[in-house]
Tab-separated table of C-alpha atoms in Angstrom:
chain	number	residue	atom	x	y	z
A	849	UNK	CA	-1.162	5.747	-73.689
A	850	UNK	CA	1.336	6.934	-71.111
A	851	UNK	CA	-0.879	9.809	-70.044
A	852	UNK	CA	-3.816	7.402	-69.568
A	853	UNK	CA	-1.743	5.196	-67.228
A	854	UNK	CA	-0.496	8.269	-65.365
A	855	UNK	CA	-4.018	9.596	-65.005
A	856	UNK	CA	-5.354	6.311	-63.686
A	857	UNK	CA	-2.461	6.073	-61.240
A	858	UNK	CA	-3.170	9.582	-59.964
A	859	UNK	CA	-6.843	8.803	-59.555
A	860	UNK	CA	-6.042	5.643	-57.624
A	861	UNK	CA	-3.571	7.491	-55.423
A	862	UNK	CA	-6.083	10.263	-54.761
A	863	UNK	CA	-8.776	7.752	-53.855
A	864	UNK	CA	-6.439	6.092	-51.376
A	865	UNK	CA	-5.326	9.425	-49.906
A	866	UNK	CA	-8.868	10.702	-49.463
A	867	UNK	CA	-9.954	7.414	-48.033
A	868	UNK	CA	-13.048	5.971	-49.568
A	869	UNK	CA	-15.714	4.094	-47.673
A	870	UNK	CA	-13.873	2.051	-45.043
A	871	UNK	CA	-14.361	-1.624	-45.504
A	872	UNK	CA	-15.199	-3.356	-42.213
A	873	UNK	CA	-12.321	-5.387	-40.888
A	874	UNK	CA	-13.233	-9.045	-40.972
A	875	UNK	CA	-13.503	-10.550	-37.516
A	876	UNK	CA	-11.089	-13.337	-36.758
A	877	UNK	CA	-12.591	-16.751	-37.234
A	878	UNK	CA	-12.700	-18.413	-33.859
A	879	UNK	CA	-13.915	-21.927	-33.176
A	880	UNK	CA	-15.511	-21.361	-29.802
A	881	UNK	CA	-15.806	-25.069	-29.098
A	882	UNK	CA	-12.028	-25.416	-29.046
A	883	UNK	CA	-9.493	-23.866	-26.686
A	884	UNK	CA	-8.448	-20.305	-27.388
A	885	UNK	CA	-5.596	-18.179	-26.192
A	886	UNK	CA	-7.183	-14.937	-25.090
A	887	UNK	CA	-4.970	-12.073	-24.001
A	888	UNK	CA	-5.510	-8.490	-22.984
A	889	UNK	CA	-2.976	-5.805	-22.191
A	890	UNK	CA	-4.090	-3.196	-19.670
A	891	UNK	CA	-2.618	-0.035	-18.283
A	892	UNK	CA	-3.243	0.784	-14.634
A	893	UNK	CA	-3.272	4.511	-13.832
A	894	UNK	CA	-3.580	6.554	-10.692
A	895	UNK	CA	-4.810	9.895	-11.928
A	896	UNK	CA	-2.712	10.588	-15.010
A	897	UNK	CA	0.261	8.606	-13.725
A	898	UNK	CA	0.871	5.123	-15.080
A	899	UNK	CA	1.342	2.678	-12.234
A	900	UNK	CA	1.631	-0.664	-14.007
A	901	UNK	CA	0.881	-2.668	-17.098
A	902	UNK	CA	-0.969	-5.928	-16.833
A	903	UNK	CA	-1.150	-8.742	-19.350
A	904	UNK	CA	-3.963	-11.161	-18.613
A	905	UNK	CA	-4.008	-14.420	-20.524
A	906	UNK	CA	-6.417	-17.314	-20.465
A	907	UNK	CA	-6.568	-20.631	-22.201
A	908	UNK	CA	-10.121	-21.849	-22.161
A	909	UNK	CA	-13.128	-22.911	-24.221
A	910	UNK	CA	-15.539	-20.054	-24.933
A	911	UNK	CA	-18.630	-22.040	-25.889
A	912	UNK	CA	-20.755	-22.702	-22.795
A	913	UNK	CA	-21.711	-26.304	-23.444
A	914	UNK	CA	-18.262	-27.258	-24.719
A	915	UNK	CA	-16.716	-25.619	-21.662
A	916	UNK	CA	-18.895	-27.755	-19.406
A	917	UNK	CA	-16.900	-30.754	-20.590
A	918	UNK	CA	-13.479	-29.083	-20.411
A	919	UNK	CA	-10.941	-31.002	-18.365
A	920	UNK	CA	-8.682	-28.034	-17.666
A	921	UNK	CA	-8.326	-24.296	-17.885
A	922	UNK	CA	-5.482	-21.882	-17.387
A	923	UNK	CA	-5.181	-18.253	-16.349
A	924	UNK	CA	-2.088	-16.108	-16.083
A	925	UNK	CA	-1.727	-12.490	-15.031
A	926	UNK	CA	1.590	-10.714	-15.463
A	927	UNK	CA	1.932	-7.414	-13.631
A	928	UNK	CA	4.808	-5.046	-14.370
A	929	UNK	CA	4.947	-1.940	-12.199
A	930	UNK	CA	6.715	1.164	-13.461
A	931	UNK	CA	9.123	0.867	-10.514
A	932	UNK	CA	10.361	-2.403	-12.031
A	933	UNK	CA	8.507	-4.824	-9.753
A	934	UNK	CA	7.324	-7.827	-11.754
A	935	UNK	CA	4.833	-10.324	-10.384
A	936	UNK	CA	3.322	-13.342	-12.131
A	937	UNK	CA	0.090	-15.019	-11.071
A	938	UNK	CA	-1.304	-18.323	-12.248
A	939	UNK	CA	-4.542	-20.158	-11.613
A	940	UNK	CA	-4.878	-23.599	-13.180
A	941	UNK	CA	-7.905	-25.852	-12.909
A	942	UNK	CA	-7.779	-29.639	-13.313
A	943	UNK	CA	-11.231	-31.204	-13.757
A	944	UNK	CA	-10.308	-34.733	-14.796
A	945	UNK	CA	-11.162	-36.480	-11.547
A	946	UNK	CA	-14.900	-37.232	-11.159
A	947	UNK	CA	-14.820	-36.748	-7.383
A	948	UNK	CA	-12.701	-33.677	-6.858
A	949	UNK	CA	-11.210	-30.818	-8.827
A	950	UNK	CA	-7.776	-29.405	-8.157
A	951	UNK	CA	-7.052	-25.701	-8.504
A	952	UNK	CA	-3.485	-24.506	-8.191
A	953	UNK	CA	-2.749	-20.830	-7.649
A	954	UNK	CA	0.755	-19.460	-7.849
A	955	UNK	CA	2.363	-16.097	-7.203
A	956	UNK	CA	5.943	-15.466	-8.304
A	957	UNK	CA	8.099	-12.486	-7.426
A	958	UNK	CA	9.860	-12.470	-10.781
A	959	UNK	CA	12.572	-10.109	-9.534
A	960	UNK	CA	13.578	-12.297	-6.608
A	961	UNK	CA	12.609	-15.706	-7.931
A	962	UNK	CA	10.529	-16.433	-4.825
A	963	UNK	CA	7.072	-17.928	-5.023
A	964	UNK	CA	4.113	-19.393	-3.165
A	965	UNK	CA	2.023	-22.217	-4.619
A	966	UNK	CA	-1.368	-23.139	-3.177
A	967	UNK	CA	-3.383	-26.230	-4.010
A	968	UNK	CA	-7.095	-26.335	-3.338
A	969	UNK	CA	-9.343	-29.360	-3.687
A	970	UNK	CA	-13.016	-28.967	-4.376
A	971	UNK	CA	-15.701	-31.587	-4.223
A	972	UNK	CA	-17.409	-32.264	-7.520
A	973	UNK	CA	-19.966	-34.610	-9.007
A	974	UNK	CA	-18.193	-35.705	-12.164
A	975	UNK	CA	-15.424	-34.869	-14.569
A	976	UNK	CA	-15.469	-31.549	-16.377
A	977	UNK	CA	-15.653	-27.888	-15.520
A	978	UNK	CA	-19.466	-27.776	-15.521
A	979	UNK	CA	-19.747	-30.098	-12.529
A	980	UNK	CA	-17.285	-28.005	-10.522
A	981	UNK	CA	-19.098	-24.808	-11.329
A	982	UNK	CA	-22.421	-26.288	-10.209
A	983	UNK	CA	-21.025	-27.537	-6.896
A	984	UNK	CA	-19.130	-24.350	-6.306
A	985	UNK	CA	-22.370	-22.401	-6.050
A	986	UNK	CA	-23.077	-23.940	-2.661
A	987	UNK	CA	-19.729	-24.875	-1.231
A	988	UNK	CA	-18.111	-22.185	0.890
A	989	UNK	CA	-15.579	-24.268	2.839
A	990	UNK	CA	-11.860	-23.489	2.657
A	991	UNK	CA	-10.534	-26.141	0.296
A	992	UNK	CA	-6.769	-25.521	0.777
A	993	UNK	CA	-4.895	-28.816	0.994
A	994	UNK	CA	-1.302	-27.751	0.484
A	995	UNK	CA	0.932	-24.768	0.319
A	996	UNK	CA	4.494	-24.541	-0.755
A	997	UNK	CA	7.271	-21.984	-1.142
A	998	UNK	CA	10.905	-22.261	-2.180
A	999	UNK	CA	11.798	-23.264	1.387
A	1000	UNK	CA	8.572	-24.576	2.861
A	1001	UNK	CA	6.041	-27.279	2.166
A	1002	UNK	CA	2.957	-27.624	4.308
A	1003	UNK	CA	0.178	-30.183	4.048
A	1004	UNK	CA	-2.452	-31.347	6.545
A	1005	UNK	CA	-0.354	-34.449	7.120
A	1006	UNK	CA	2.868	-32.557	7.698
A	1007	UNK	CA	1.710	-29.937	10.141
A	1008	UNK	CA	-0.754	-29.594	12.982
A	1009	UNK	CA	-1.001	-25.911	12.142
A	1010	UNK	CA	-2.690	-26.647	8.854
A	1011	UNK	CA	-6.191	-27.783	9.841
A	1012	UNK	CA	-6.470	-25.198	12.601
A	1013	UNK	CA	-6.223	-22.365	10.118
A	1014	UNK	CA	-2.756	-21.222	11.147
A	1015	UNK	CA	-1.278	-21.735	7.722
A	1016	UNK	CA	-1.191	-18.017	7.039
A	1017	UNK	CA	0.745	-17.395	10.257
A	1018	UNK	CA	3.337	-19.935	9.182
A	1019	UNK	CA	3.641	-18.266	5.792
A	1020	UNK	CA	3.833	-14.788	7.287
A	1021	UNK	CA	6.681	-15.891	9.515
A	1022	UNK	CA	8.551	-17.827	6.861
A	1023	UNK	CA	7.983	-15.578	3.855
A	1024	UNK	CA	7.003	-12.087	5.039
A	1025	UNK	CA	8.129	-10.496	1.769
A	1026	UNK	CA	5.787	-12.687	-0.266
A	1027	UNK	CA	2.857	-11.872	1.984
A	1028	UNK	CA	3.684	-8.162	1.721
A	1029	UNK	CA	3.875	-8.430	-2.059
A	1030	UNK	CA	0.529	-10.196	-2.236
A	1031	UNK	CA	-1.049	-7.465	-0.149
A	1032	UNK	CA	0.640	-4.772	-2.253
A	1033	UNK	CA	-0.950	-6.178	-5.378
A	1034	UNK	CA	-4.360	-6.297	-3.760
A	1035	UNK	CA	-3.939	-2.680	-2.707
A	1036	UNK	CA	-2.769	-1.538	-6.126
A	1037	UNK	CA	-5.921	-2.505	-7.997
A	1038	UNK	CA	-9.515	-1.382	-7.640
A	1039	UNK	CA	-11.891	-3.975	-6.277
A	1040	UNK	CA	-14.500	-3.615	-8.984
A	1041	UNK	CA	-14.516	-3.144	-12.709
A	1042	UNK	CA	-12.254	-4.674	-15.309
A	1043	UNK	CA	-9.266	-4.228	-13.025
A	1044	UNK	CA	-10.793	-6.535	-10.472
A	1045	UNK	CA	-9.886	-9.372	-12.786
A	1046	UNK	CA	-6.252	-8.677	-11.916
A	1047	UNK	CA	-7.185	-8.993	-8.258
A	1048	UNK	CA	-8.937	-12.317	-8.748
A	1049	UNK	CA	-5.945	-14.597	-8.220
A	1050	UNK	CA	-4.381	-12.504	-5.410
A	1051	UNK	CA	-7.748	-12.327	-3.653
A	1052	UNK	CA	-8.243	-16.058	-3.983
A	1053	UNK	CA	-4.791	-16.698	-2.526
A	1054	UNK	CA	-5.475	-14.296	0.324
A	1055	UNK	CA	-8.766	-16.033	1.041
A	1056	UNK	CA	-7.142	-19.451	1.092
A	1057	UNK	CA	-4.405	-18.161	3.389
A	1058	UNK	CA	-6.903	-16.317	5.557
A	1059	UNK	CA	-5.036	-13.053	5.187
A	1060	UNK	CA	-6.754	-9.895	6.396
A	1061	UNK	CA	-8.771	-7.878	3.913
A	1062	UNK	CA	-7.034	-4.888	2.453
A	1063	UNK	CA	-8.422	-1.653	1.066
A	1064	UNK	CA	-8.229	-1.574	-2.735
A	1065	UNK	CA	-7.078	1.410	-4.729
A	1066	UNK	CA	-10.052	3.696	-5.159
A	1067	UNK	CA	-8.474	6.365	-7.370
A	1068	UNK	CA	-7.119	3.948	-9.948
A	1069	UNK	CA	-8.363	3.382	-13.441
A	1070	UNK	CA	-7.604	0.676	-15.924
A	1071	UNK	CA	-7.607	0.959	-19.674
A	1072	UNK	CA	-7.476	-1.852	-22.194
A	1073	UNK	CA	-4.661	-1.197	-24.641
A	1074	UNK	CA	-4.781	-4.256	-26.882
A	1075	UNK	CA	-6.274	-7.696	-27.088
A	1076	UNK	CA	-6.045	-10.873	-29.130
A	1077	UNK	CA	-7.996	-14.108	-29.271
A	1078	UNK	CA	-6.985	-17.108	-31.344
A	1079	UNK	CA	-7.378	-20.865	-31.464
A	1080	UNK	CA	-4.483	-23.226	-31.220
A	1081	UNK	CA	-3.600	-24.860	-34.495
A	1082	UNK	CA	-4.661	-28.410	-35.329
A	1083	UNK	CA	-1.568	-29.856	-33.705
A	1084	UNK	CA	-2.278	-27.956	-30.486
A	1085	UNK	CA	0.441	-25.392	-31.089
A	1086	UNK	CA	-0.541	-22.262	-29.146
A	1087	UNK	CA	-1.237	-18.973	-30.863
A	1088	UNK	CA	1.473	-16.324	-30.784
A	1089	UNK	CA	1.646	-14.179	-27.646
A	1090	UNK	CA	-0.014	-10.765	-27.734
A	1091	UNK	CA	3.108	-8.983	-26.498
A	1092	UNK	CA	6.252	-11.123	-26.690
A	1093	UNK	CA	8.452	-8.347	-25.261
A	1094	UNK	CA	6.242	-7.897	-22.218
A	1095	UNK	CA	6.268	-11.640	-21.664
A	1096	UNK	CA	10.011	-11.925	-22.184
A	1097	UNK	CA	10.631	-9.463	-19.333
A	1098	UNK	CA	9.374	-12.207	-16.986
A	1099	UNK	CA	11.874	-14.718	-18.291
A	1100	UNK	CA	11.257	-18.291	-17.191
A	1101	UNK	CA	8.384	-17.159	-14.952
A	1102	UNK	CA	6.143	-16.556	-17.976
A	1103	UNK	CA	5.015	-20.009	-19.055
A	1104	UNK	CA	2.020	-21.098	-21.089
A	1105	UNK	CA	-0.543	-23.895	-20.553
A	1106	UNK	CA	1.172	-25.047	-17.370
A	1107	UNK	CA	2.848	-23.604	-14.315
A	1108	UNK	CA	6.474	-22.515	-14.666
A	1109	UNK	CA	9.054	-24.937	-13.369
A	1110	UNK	CA	9.553	-24.010	-9.743
A	1111	UNK	CA	12.361	-26.320	-8.773
A	1112	UNK	CA	15.355	-27.851	-10.443
A	1113	UNK	CA	15.998	-25.090	-12.930
B	1468	UNK	CA	-58.731	-21.461	6.860
B	1469	UNK	CA	-58.386	-21.324	3.055
B	1470	UNK	CA	-58.206	-17.550	3.212
B	1471	UNK	CA	-55.439	-17.789	5.791
B	1472	UNK	CA	-53.431	-20.156	3.578
B	1473	UNK	CA	-53.978	-17.836	0.624
B	1474	UNK	CA	-52.678	-14.844	2.541
B	1475	UNK	CA	-49.694	-16.846	3.789
B	1476	UNK	CA	-48.855	-17.939	0.240
B	1477	UNK	CA	-49.156	-14.367	-0.981
B	1478	UNK	CA	-46.787	-13.168	1.754
B	1479	UNK	CA	-44.294	-15.911	0.839
B	1480	UNK	CA	-44.542	-14.939	-2.839
B	1481	UNK	CA	-43.839	-11.280	-2.007
B	1482	UNK	CA	-40.859	-12.216	0.177
B	1483	UNK	CA	-39.419	-14.522	-2.478
B	1484	UNK	CA	-40.055	-11.897	-5.149
B	1485	UNK	CA	-38.267	-9.266	-3.088
B	1486	UNK	CA	-35.302	-11.564	-2.545
B	1487	UNK	CA	-35.106	-12.182	-6.283
B	1488	UNK	CA	-35.349	-8.478	-6.975
B	1489	UNK	CA	-32.573	-7.864	-4.463
B	1490	UNK	CA	-30.439	-10.522	-6.104
B	1491	UNK	CA	-30.843	-8.920	-9.502
B	1492	UNK	CA	-29.474	-5.635	-8.175
B	1493	UNK	CA	-26.120	-7.358	-7.820
B	1494	UNK	CA	-26.053	-8.040	-11.545
B	1495	UNK	CA	-26.697	-4.428	-12.475
B	1496	UNK	CA	-29.635	-5.278	-14.695
B	1497	UNK	CA	-27.851	-8.001	-16.641
B	1498	UNK	CA	-29.319	-11.469	-16.609
B	1499	UNK	CA	-26.502	-13.773	-15.521
B	1500	UNK	CA	-28.202	-16.786	-17.050
B	1501	UNK	CA	-28.163	-15.195	-20.507
B	1502	UNK	CA	-24.984	-14.670	-22.542
B	1503	UNK	CA	-23.680	-11.122	-22.363
B	1504	UNK	CA	-23.474	-10.946	-26.149
B	1505	UNK	CA	-27.225	-11.465	-26.470
B	1506	UNK	CA	-27.919	-8.586	-24.097
B	1507	UNK	CA	-25.353	-6.116	-25.349
B	1508	UNK	CA	-25.342	-3.637	-28.200
B	1509	UNK	CA	-21.679	-2.680	-28.314
B	1510	UNK	CA	-18.200	-3.767	-27.299
B	1511	UNK	CA	-18.342	-1.572	-24.201
B	1512	UNK	CA	-21.725	-2.743	-22.977
B	1513	UNK	CA	-20.756	-6.356	-23.593
B	1514	UNK	CA	-17.582	-5.983	-21.519
B	1515	UNK	CA	-19.581	-4.108	-18.905
B	1516	UNK	CA	-21.945	-7.057	-18.657
B	1517	UNK	CA	-19.044	-9.473	-18.110
B	1518	UNK	CA	-17.518	-7.213	-15.493
B	1519	UNK	CA	-20.790	-6.841	-13.647
B	1520	UNK	CA	-21.361	-10.580	-13.535
B	1521	UNK	CA	-17.765	-11.160	-12.440
B	1522	UNK	CA	-17.969	-8.538	-9.716
B	1523	UNK	CA	-21.262	-9.904	-8.520
B	1524	UNK	CA	-19.883	-13.397	-8.295
B	1525	UNK	CA	-16.773	-12.252	-6.442
B	1526	UNK	CA	-18.752	-10.016	-4.115
B	1527	UNK	CA	-20.841	-12.988	-3.156
B	1528	UNK	CA	-17.738	-14.905	-2.193
B	1529	UNK	CA	-17.838	-17.480	-4.952
B	1530	UNK	CA	-14.802	-19.388	-6.088
B	1531	UNK	CA	-12.453	-16.928	-7.727
B	1532	UNK	CA	-11.081	-19.413	-10.233
B	1533	UNK	CA	-14.574	-20.114	-11.527
B	1534	UNK	CA	-15.289	-16.378	-11.527
B	1535	UNK	CA	-12.152	-15.783	-13.532
B	1536	UNK	CA	-13.022	-18.509	-16.021
B	1537	UNK	CA	-16.559	-17.190	-16.416
B	1538	UNK	CA	-15.275	-13.652	-16.860
B	1539	UNK	CA	-12.663	-14.713	-19.386
B	1540	UNK	CA	-15.177	-16.720	-21.404
B	1541	UNK	CA	-17.693	-13.871	-21.353
B	1542	UNK	CA	-14.993	-11.383	-22.283
B	1543	UNK	CA	-13.784	-13.703	-25.059
B	1544	UNK	CA	-17.276	-13.715	-26.567
B	1545	UNK	CA	-17.347	-9.923	-26.451
B	1546	UNK	CA	-13.931	-9.562	-28.015
B	1547	UNK	CA	-14.711	-11.912	-30.859
B	1548	UNK	CA	-18.330	-10.864	-31.462
B	1549	UNK	CA	-18.365	-7.155	-30.689
B	1550	UNK	CA	-14.927	-5.636	-30.327
B	1551	UNK	CA	-12.909	-5.252	-33.494
């Protein structure tokens, strides 16, 4: 009897070692009509040299018609350069108001704890993301209504410079390092391709601030290292982060579902 | 008179057709009104479709937040439907 068991064990071990027909990995079950946490980790290279790693994260509804009714969405891009520079970007849309949508974009220098927060207001025709997207197709006006840094707050009501398009000059004078960092990020990534996604928030901020265009990196390549997509649980608890260590390096500047606390902490 | 109107309409049709054809170039052959997953045959082509539509939208100066949301949704479909 013992030799039979031994023989069967050997056969099983051999089958495992040789690797039989691979069984297809089951795809994760995603309810596309409900919010997901979608994350991708990229490596940015210039030639063979690694320049940075980027973790892009979004909380949104994948299904088209369900997304039309979404009242909010959330995007975060964490960039960690090999030289130690860490920058966090956020873009958060609020589509609850039937007359206008609010989009907040934030850049944080996670090494220095300095930041710039922009608020844009866009006309819309009803609540929900779908209405904003439809209006957006035609509306090219600069919708910036407020910008704020650790030491500065500027709104149309608070400054004559605002409506005349001099907001960027004010920012460049008050926070030259932040402007330089924003431009550095725009220069570090290619304009097109998957990497352009990492430029999306910096480019939007530059457009709102009327900063000059800047040549993107042309010899850079981006490679997707890992990704994860998962629904929140029934109580709305978010799925686990794709790379907790990467996120932890940003400390309090890596928040989820809402902007990090900028003051009073 | 009728012939003149016919020729005018034909010219308009050609001009509109050319404009449409030009517009499609921006999308790199992908139909932006169709989901990328229905036009793709692999993880890579699906992601390429999303990227092309994103780039096209950004190049045309559309709202970046909307572009980012559209890209992320498209990419999310690819990741869940095509990319293991």
